[in-house]
């Protein structure tokens, strides 16, 4: 799969450029990857802020909860208790542990 990427020229002030040089030095893929991840994270946070603002402006209605509509405890479906503990493989003696042997090569 070929991914087409656009190039964007970004200018940083001296303190930001110095920090970037310290975290992701030189002309490297590490620096490009760092900047891509930072921009992606900032974009997601910005979208989340927009979503949060929309919900604050128009919140969902609270869910109605009526415990009387639920089935009585006696009518409820309960999980069936299955076998407990580890299953022993056929032919293996109970309580016996398998010893791993190292083969010299």
Short mmCIF file of N, CA, C and O in Angstrom, two decimals:
data_model
loop_
_atom_site.label_atom_id
_atom_site.label_comp_id
_atom_site.label_asym_id
_atom_site.label_seq_id
_atom_site.Cartn_x
_atom_site.Cartn_y
_atom_site.Cartn_z
N UNK A 1 0.85 -1.19 0.00
CA UNK A 1 0.00 0.00 0.00
C UNK A 1 0.89 1.24 0.00
O UNK A 1 1.75 1.40 0.86
N UNK A 2 0.68 2.10 -0.94
CA UNK A 2 1.46 3.33 -1.04
C UNK A 2 0.70 4.44 -0.33
O UNK A 2 -0.47 4.67 -0.58
N UNK A 3 1.40 5.10 0.58
CA UNK A 3 0.81 6.21 1.32
C UNK A 3 1.40 7.50 0.78
O UNK A 3 2.61 7.67 0.76
N UNK A 4 0.54 8.37 0.32
CA UNK A 4 1.00 9.66 -0.17
C UNK A 4 0.98 10.65 0.98
O UNK A 4 0.00 10.76 1.69
N UNK A 5 2.08 11.35 1.15
CA UNK A 5 2.18 12.33 2.23
C UNK A 5 2.46 13.70 1.64
O UNK A 5 3.21 13.83 0.69
N UNK A 6 1.84 14.68 2.23
CA UNK A 6 2.08 16.05 1.83
C UNK A 6 3.16 16.63 2.71
O UNK A 6 3.26 16.31 3.89
N UNK A 7 3.95 17.50 2.14
CA UNK A 7 4.98 18.18 2.92
C UNK A 7 4.44 19.53 3.34
O UNK A 7 3.75 20.21 2.57
N UNK A 8 4.75 19.90 4.59
CA UNK A 8 4.31 21.17 5.14
C UNK A 8 5.52 21.85 5.74
O UNK A 8 6.27 21.23 6.51
N UNK A 9 5.73 23.09 5.41
CA UNK A 9 6.82 23.86 5.98
C UNK A 9 6.33 24.49 7.27
O UNK A 9 5.34 25.22 7.29
N UNK A 10 7.01 24.17 8.37
CA UNK A 10 6.61 24.70 9.67
C UNK A 10 7.80 25.45 10.25
O UNK A 10 8.93 24.96 10.22
N UNK A 11 7.53 26.62 10.79
CA UNK A 11 8.59 27.40 11.42
C UNK A 11 8.37 27.43 12.91
O UNK A 11 7.24 27.61 13.39
N UNK A 12 9.46 27.20 13.68
CA UNK A 12 9.40 27.20 15.13
C UNK A 12 10.22 28.35 15.67
O UNK A 12 11.23 28.74 15.08
N UNK A 13 9.81 28.87 16.83
CA UNK A 13 10.65 29.87 17.50
C UNK A 13 11.88 29.14 18.07
O UNK A 13 11.93 27.91 18.12
N UNK A 14 12.89 29.91 18.47
CA UNK A 14 14.15 29.32 18.93
C UNK A 14 14.00 28.36 20.11
O UNK A 14 14.57 27.27 20.08
N UNK A 15 13.24 28.71 21.16
CA UNK A 15 13.11 27.76 22.28
C UNK A 15 12.44 26.44 21.87
O UNK A 15 12.87 25.37 22.28
N UNK A 16 11.41 26.52 21.03
CA UNK A 16 10.73 25.30 20.58
C UNK A 16 11.65 24.47 19.69
O UNK A 16 11.71 23.24 19.82
N UNK A 17 12.40 25.12 18.80
CA UNK A 17 13.34 24.41 17.93
C UNK A 17 14.43 23.73 18.76
O UNK A 17 14.84 22.61 18.45
N UNK A 18 14.88 24.39 19.83
CA UNK A 18 15.92 23.79 20.69
C UNK A 18 15.38 22.55 21.40
O UNK A 18 16.07 21.53 21.51
N UNK A 19 14.15 22.63 21.89
CA UNK A 19 13.54 21.46 22.54
C UNK A 19 13.35 20.32 21.55
O UNK A 19 13.61 19.16 21.86
N UNK A 20 12.91 20.65 20.34
CA UNK A 20 12.72 19.63 19.31
C UNK A 20 14.06 18.97 18.98
O UNK A 20 14.14 17.75 18.84
N UNK A 21 15.10 19.75 18.90
CA UNK A 21 16.44 19.21 18.61
C UNK A 21 16.89 18.27 19.72
O UNK A 21 17.53 17.25 19.46
N UNK A 22 16.53 18.60 20.96
CA UNK A 22 16.91 17.76 22.09
C UNK A 22 16.14 16.44 22.10
O UNK A 22 16.68 15.39 22.38
N UNK A 23 14.85 16.50 21.77
CA UNK A 23 13.99 15.31 21.82
C UNK A 23 14.19 14.43 20.58
O UNK A 23 14.29 13.22 20.69
N UNK A 24 14.21 15.05 19.42
CA UNK A 24 14.37 14.30 18.16
C UNK A 24 15.43 15.01 17.32
O UNK A 24 15.12 15.83 16.47
N UNK A 25 16.69 14.69 17.57
CA UNK A 25 17.79 15.45 16.93
C UNK A 25 17.93 15.18 15.44
O UNK A 25 17.59 14.12 14.94
N UNK A 26 18.46 16.21 14.76
CA UNK A 26 18.88 16.10 13.37
C UNK A 26 17.78 15.85 12.37
O UNK A 26 16.60 15.81 12.68
N UNK A 27 18.22 15.69 11.12
CA UNK A 27 17.29 15.36 10.02
C UNK A 27 17.12 13.86 10.03
O UNK A 27 17.95 13.14 9.50
N UNK A 28 16.07 13.41 10.64
CA UNK A 28 15.90 11.97 10.75
C UNK A 28 14.43 11.59 10.64
O UNK A 28 13.54 12.43 10.78
N UNK A 29 14.21 10.31 10.40
CA UNK A 29 12.83 9.81 10.39
C UNK A 29 12.23 9.90 11.78
O UNK A 29 11.03 10.05 11.93
N UNK A 30 13.08 9.78 12.79
CA UNK A 30 12.60 9.88 14.16
C UNK A 30 11.95 11.25 14.40
O UNK A 30 10.89 11.35 15.01
N UNK A 31 12.59 12.28 13.90
CA UNK A 31 12.03 13.63 14.07
C UNK A 31 10.72 13.76 13.31
O UNK A 31 9.73 14.27 13.84
N UNK A 32 10.68 13.29 12.07
CA UNK A 32 9.45 13.38 11.27
C UNK A 32 8.32 12.61 11.93
O UNK A 32 7.19 13.10 12.01
N UNK A 33 8.64 11.40 12.41
CA UNK A 33 7.62 10.59 13.09
C UNK A 33 7.13 11.28 14.36
O UNK A 33 5.94 11.28 14.66
N UNK A 34 8.05 11.87 15.11
CA UNK A 34 7.68 12.59 16.34
C UNK A 34 6.72 13.74 16.01
O UNK A 34 5.69 13.90 16.67
N UNK A 35 7.04 14.51 14.98
CA UNK A 35 6.19 15.66 14.61
C UNK A 35 4.84 15.17 14.11
O UNK A 35 3.79 15.73 14.46
N UNK A 36 4.82 14.09 13.29
CA UNK A 36 3.54 13.56 12.82
C UNK A 36 2.65 13.12 13.98
O UNK A 36 1.46 13.39 14.01
N UNK A 37 3.25 12.39 14.94
CA UNK A 37 2.46 11.93 16.10
C UNK A 37 1.96 13.10 16.93
O UNK A 37 0.83 13.09 17.42
N UNK A 38 2.81 14.11 17.11
CA UNK A 38 2.41 15.28 17.91
C UNK A 38 1.25 16.02 17.25
O UNK A 38 0.29 16.43 17.93
N UNK A 39 1.31 16.19 15.94
CA UNK A 39 0.24 16.88 15.22
C UNK A 39 -1.04 16.04 15.27
O UNK A 39 -2.13 16.56 15.51
N UNK A 40 -0.92 14.73 15.06
CA UNK A 40 -2.10 13.86 15.11
C UNK A 40 -2.76 13.91 16.48
O UNK A 40 -3.99 13.99 16.59
N UNK A 41 -1.94 13.88 17.54
CA UNK A 41 -2.49 13.95 18.90
C UNK A 41 -3.19 15.29 19.13
O UNK A 41 -4.29 15.34 19.69
N UNK A 42 -2.58 16.37 18.68
CA UNK A 42 -3.18 17.69 18.86
C UNK A 42 -4.50 17.80 18.09
O UNK A 42 -5.47 18.40 18.58
N UNK A 43 -4.55 17.23 16.88
CA UNK A 43 -5.78 17.27 16.10
C UNK A 43 -6.90 16.47 16.78
O UNK A 43 -8.05 16.93 16.84
N UNK A 44 -6.57 15.30 17.31
CA UNK A 44 -7.58 14.50 18.02
C UNK A 44 -8.08 15.22 19.27
O UNK A 44 -9.28 15.20 19.57
N UNK A 45 -7.17 15.87 19.99
CA UNK A 45 -7.58 16.63 21.17
C UNK A 45 -8.50 17.78 20.79
O UNK A 45 -9.48 18.07 21.49
N UNK A 46 -8.21 18.43 19.67
CA UNK A 46 -9.06 19.53 19.21
C UNK A 46 -10.46 19.02 18.82
O UNK A 46 -11.46 19.64 19.16
N UNK A 47 -10.51 17.89 18.14
CA UNK A 47 -11.81 17.30 17.80
C UNK A 47 -12.58 16.92 19.07
O UNK A 47 -13.80 17.10 19.14
N UNK A 48 -11.87 16.38 20.04
CA UNK A 48 -12.50 16.00 21.31
C UNK A 48 -13.05 17.22 22.03
O UNK A 48 -14.14 17.18 22.60
N UNK A 49 -12.32 18.34 21.98
CA UNK A 49 -12.83 19.58 22.59
C UNK A 49 -14.13 20.01 21.92
O UNK A 49 -15.06 20.45 22.58
N UNK A 50 -14.18 19.89 20.59
CA UNK A 50 -15.40 20.25 19.87
C UNK A 50 -16.57 19.35 20.26
O UNK A 50 -17.69 19.82 20.45
N UNK A 51 -16.30 18.06 20.38
CA UNK A 51 -17.35 17.13 20.79
C UNK A 51 -17.83 17.43 22.20
O UNK A 51 -19.02 17.44 22.48
N UNK A 52 -16.88 17.69 23.10
CA UNK A 52 -17.22 18.00 24.49
C UNK A 52 -18.07 19.27 24.55
O UNK A 52 -19.07 19.32 25.27
N UNK A 53 -17.70 20.29 23.78
CA UNK A 53 -18.46 21.54 23.77
C UNK A 53 -19.88 21.30 23.25
O UNK A 53 -20.85 21.86 23.78
N UNK A 54 -20.03 20.45 22.24
CA UNK A 54 -21.36 20.16 21.70
C UNK A 54 -22.22 19.45 22.74
O UNK A 54 -23.41 19.75 22.88
N UNK A 55 -21.63 18.51 23.48
CA UNK A 55 -22.40 17.81 24.51
C UNK A 55 -22.74 18.74 25.68
O UNK A 55 -23.80 18.60 26.28
N UNK A 56 -21.85 19.66 26.01
CA UNK A 56 -22.16 20.61 27.08
C UNK A 56 -23.27 21.55 26.66
O UNK A 56 -24.11 21.94 27.47
N UNK A 57 -23.28 21.92 25.38
CA UNK A 57 -24.32 22.80 24.86
C UNK A 57 -25.67 22.09 24.81
O UNK A 57 -26.70 22.67 25.12
N UNK A 58 -25.64 20.81 24.43
CA UNK A 58 -26.87 20.03 24.30
C UNK A 58 -26.64 18.62 24.83
O UNK A 58 -26.39 17.69 24.05
N UNK A 59 -26.70 18.44 26.15
CA UNK A 59 -26.39 17.13 26.73
C UNK A 59 -27.47 16.09 26.43
O UNK A 59 -28.62 16.42 26.13
N UNK A 60 -27.05 14.82 26.49
CA UNK A 60 -28.00 13.72 26.34
C UNK A 60 -28.97 13.73 27.51
O UNK A 60 -28.63 14.16 28.61
N UNK A 61 -30.16 13.21 27.26
CA UNK A 61 -31.11 13.07 28.36
C UNK A 61 -30.64 11.93 29.24
O UNK A 61 -30.16 10.91 28.74
N UNK A 62 -30.80 12.07 30.55
CA UNK A 62 -30.37 10.96 31.41
C UNK A 62 -31.24 9.72 31.17
O UNK A 62 -32.43 9.84 30.89
N UNK A 63 -30.62 8.58 31.25
CA UNK A 63 -31.35 7.33 31.04
C UNK A 63 -32.32 7.11 32.19
O UNK A 63 -32.00 7.35 33.35
N UNK A 64 -33.50 6.66 31.86
CA UNK A 64 -34.48 6.37 32.90
C UNK A 64 -34.22 4.97 33.43
O UNK A 64 -33.95 4.05 32.65
N UNK A 65 -34.27 4.82 34.70
CA UNK A 65 -33.98 3.53 35.33
C UNK A 65 -35.13 3.19 36.26
O UNK A 65 -35.43 3.92 37.19
N UNK A 66 -35.80 2.09 35.97
CA UNK A 66 -36.90 1.63 36.80
C UNK A 66 -36.60 0.20 37.23
O UNK A 66 -36.78 -0.75 36.47
N UNK A 67 -36.12 0.01 38.47
CA UNK A 67 -35.76 -1.33 38.92
C UNK A 67 -36.95 -2.28 38.96
O UNK A 67 -36.77 -3.50 38.93
N UNK A 68 -38.18 -1.76 39.00
CA UNK A 68 -39.35 -2.63 39.01
C UNK A 68 -39.55 -3.37 37.68
O UNK A 68 -40.22 -4.39 37.64
N UNK A 69 -38.95 -2.84 36.60
CA UNK A 69 -39.06 -3.49 35.30
C UNK A 69 -38.12 -4.69 35.18
O UNK A 69 -38.26 -5.49 34.27
N UNK A 70 -37.17 -4.80 36.06
CA UNK A 70 -36.22 -5.90 36.01
C UNK A 70 -36.88 -7.17 36.52
O UNK A 70 -37.84 -7.15 37.29
N UNK A 71 -36.35 -8.30 36.10
CA UNK A 71 -36.87 -9.59 36.57
C UNK A 71 -36.48 -9.79 38.02
O UNK A 71 -35.47 -9.28 38.49
N UNK A 72 -37.30 -10.56 38.73
CA UNK A 72 -36.98 -10.89 40.12
C UNK A 72 -35.73 -11.77 40.13
O UNK A 72 -35.40 -12.43 39.15
N UNK A 73 -35.04 -11.81 41.25
CA UNK A 73 -33.80 -12.57 41.36
C UNK A 73 -34.04 -14.05 41.03
O UNK A 73 -33.20 -14.69 40.38
N UNK A 74 -35.18 -14.58 41.42
CA UNK A 74 -35.48 -15.99 41.16
C UNK A 74 -35.67 -16.26 39.67
O UNK A 74 -35.42 -17.36 39.20
N UNK A 75 -36.08 -15.25 38.90
CA UNK A 75 -36.31 -15.42 37.47
C UNK A 75 -35.06 -15.15 36.64
O UNK A 75 -35.02 -15.46 35.45
N UNK A 76 -34.07 -14.58 37.24
CA UNK A 76 -32.87 -14.18 36.50
C UNK A 76 -32.07 -15.41 36.06
O UNK A 76 -32.12 -16.46 36.69
N UNK A 77 -31.35 -15.26 34.98
CA UNK A 77 -30.49 -16.33 34.49
C UNK A 77 -29.16 -16.23 35.22
O UNK A 77 -28.54 -15.18 35.25
N UNK A 78 -28.73 -17.33 35.80
CA UNK A 78 -27.48 -17.35 36.54
C UNK A 78 -26.50 -18.28 35.84
O UNK A 78 -26.89 -19.32 35.31
N UNK A 79 -25.22 -17.93 35.84
CA UNK A 79 -24.25 -18.81 35.19
C UNK A 79 -24.15 -20.14 35.93
O UNK A 79 -24.27 -20.21 37.14
N UNK A 80 -23.94 -21.19 35.17
CA UNK A 80 -23.79 -22.52 35.74
C UNK A 80 -22.33 -22.70 36.12
O UNK A 80 -21.44 -22.40 35.34
N UNK A 81 -22.09 -23.19 37.33
CA UNK A 81 -20.72 -23.43 37.76
C UNK A 81 -20.16 -24.61 36.98
O UNK A 81 -20.75 -25.69 36.96
N UNK A 82 -19.01 -24.38 36.33
CA UNK A 82 -18.36 -25.43 35.56
C UNK A 82 -17.32 -26.12 36.41
O UNK A 82 -17.19 -25.87 37.61
N UNK A 83 -16.55 -27.01 35.82
CA UNK A 83 -15.50 -27.70 36.57
C UNK A 83 -14.46 -26.70 37.03
O UNK A 83 -14.13 -25.76 36.32
N UNK A 84 -13.98 -26.91 38.21
CA UNK A 84 -12.99 -26.00 38.76
C UNK A 84 -11.60 -26.60 38.66
O UNK A 84 -11.43 -27.80 38.62
N UNK A 85 -10.62 -25.75 38.63
CA UNK A 85 -9.24 -26.22 38.58
C UNK A 85 -8.80 -26.51 37.16
O UNK A 85 -9.54 -26.36 36.21
N UNK A 86 -7.55 -26.96 37.06
CA UNK A 86 -6.98 -27.28 35.77
C UNK A 86 -7.39 -28.67 35.32
O UNK A 86 -7.49 -29.58 36.12
N UNK A 87 -7.58 -28.82 34.04
CA UNK A 87 -7.88 -30.14 33.51
C UNK A 87 -6.57 -30.90 33.35
O UNK A 87 -5.56 -30.35 32.94
N UNK A 88 -6.62 -32.18 33.63
CA UNK A 88 -5.45 -33.02 33.47
C UNK A 88 -5.57 -33.73 32.14
O UNK A 88 -6.61 -34.28 31.81
N UNK A 89 -4.49 -33.70 31.36
CA UNK A 89 -4.51 -34.34 30.05
C UNK A 89 -4.71 -35.84 30.21
O UNK A 89 -4.29 -36.43 31.21
N UNK A 90 -5.35 -36.44 29.23
CA UNK A 90 -5.57 -37.89 29.28
C UNK A 90 -4.24 -38.61 29.36
O UNK A 90 -3.29 -38.27 28.68
N UNK A 91 -4.19 -39.59 30.20
CA UNK A 91 -2.97 -40.37 30.34
C UNK A 91 -1.99 -39.80 31.34
O UNK A 91 -1.05 -40.46 31.73
N UNK A 92 -2.19 -38.56 31.74
CA UNK A 92 -1.28 -37.95 32.72
C UNK A 92 -1.76 -38.27 34.11
O UNK A 92 -2.96 -38.35 34.37
N UNK A 93 -0.85 -38.50 34.99
CA UNK A 93 -1.22 -38.81 36.37
C UNK A 93 -1.48 -37.52 37.12
O UNK A 93 -0.74 -36.55 37.00
N UNK A 94 -2.54 -37.51 37.92
CA UNK A 94 -2.90 -36.32 38.67
C UNK A 94 -1.80 -35.99 39.68
O UNK A 94 -1.23 -36.87 40.30
N UNK A 95 -1.50 -34.72 39.81
CA UNK A 95 -0.53 -34.27 40.79
C UNK A 95 0.91 -34.37 40.32
O UNK A 95 1.83 -34.01 41.03
N UNK A 96 1.13 -34.86 39.13
CA UNK A 96 2.48 -35.02 38.61
C UNK A 96 2.82 -33.84 37.71
O UNK A 96 2.03 -33.44 36.88
N UNK A 97 3.99 -33.29 37.87
CA UNK A 97 4.38 -32.15 37.04
C UNK A 97 5.32 -32.62 35.94
O UNK A 97 6.09 -33.56 36.12
N UNK A 98 5.25 -31.97 34.84
CA UNK A 98 6.10 -32.31 33.71
C UNK A 98 7.43 -31.58 33.86
O UNK A 98 7.47 -30.39 34.14
N UNK A 99 8.52 -32.30 33.68
CA UNK A 99 9.84 -31.71 33.81
C UNK A 99 10.34 -31.39 32.43
O UNK A 99 10.32 -32.22 31.52
N UNK A 100 10.81 -30.16 32.24
CA UNK A 100 11.40 -29.78 30.97
C UNK A 100 12.86 -30.20 30.96
O UNK A 100 13.59 -29.95 31.91
N UNK A 101 13.25 -30.83 29.89
CA UNK A 101 14.63 -31.29 29.79
C UNK A 101 15.35 -30.50 28.73
O UNK A 101 14.81 -30.23 27.67
N UNK A 102 16.54 -30.15 29.03
CA UNK A 102 17.37 -29.40 28.10
C UNK A 102 18.19 -30.40 27.29
O UNK A 102 18.84 -31.27 27.83
N UNK A 103 18.16 -30.24 25.98
CA UNK A 103 18.87 -31.13 25.10
C UNK A 103 20.15 -30.43 24.65
O UNK A 103 20.12 -29.30 24.16
N UNK A 104 21.28 -31.10 24.84
CA UNK A 104 22.56 -30.54 24.42
C UNK A 104 22.69 -30.65 22.91
O UNK A 104 22.34 -31.66 22.32
N UNK A 105 23.16 -29.62 22.29
CA UNK A 105 23.34 -29.62 20.82
C UNK A 105 24.76 -29.31 20.48
O UNK A 105 25.45 -28.56 20.97
#
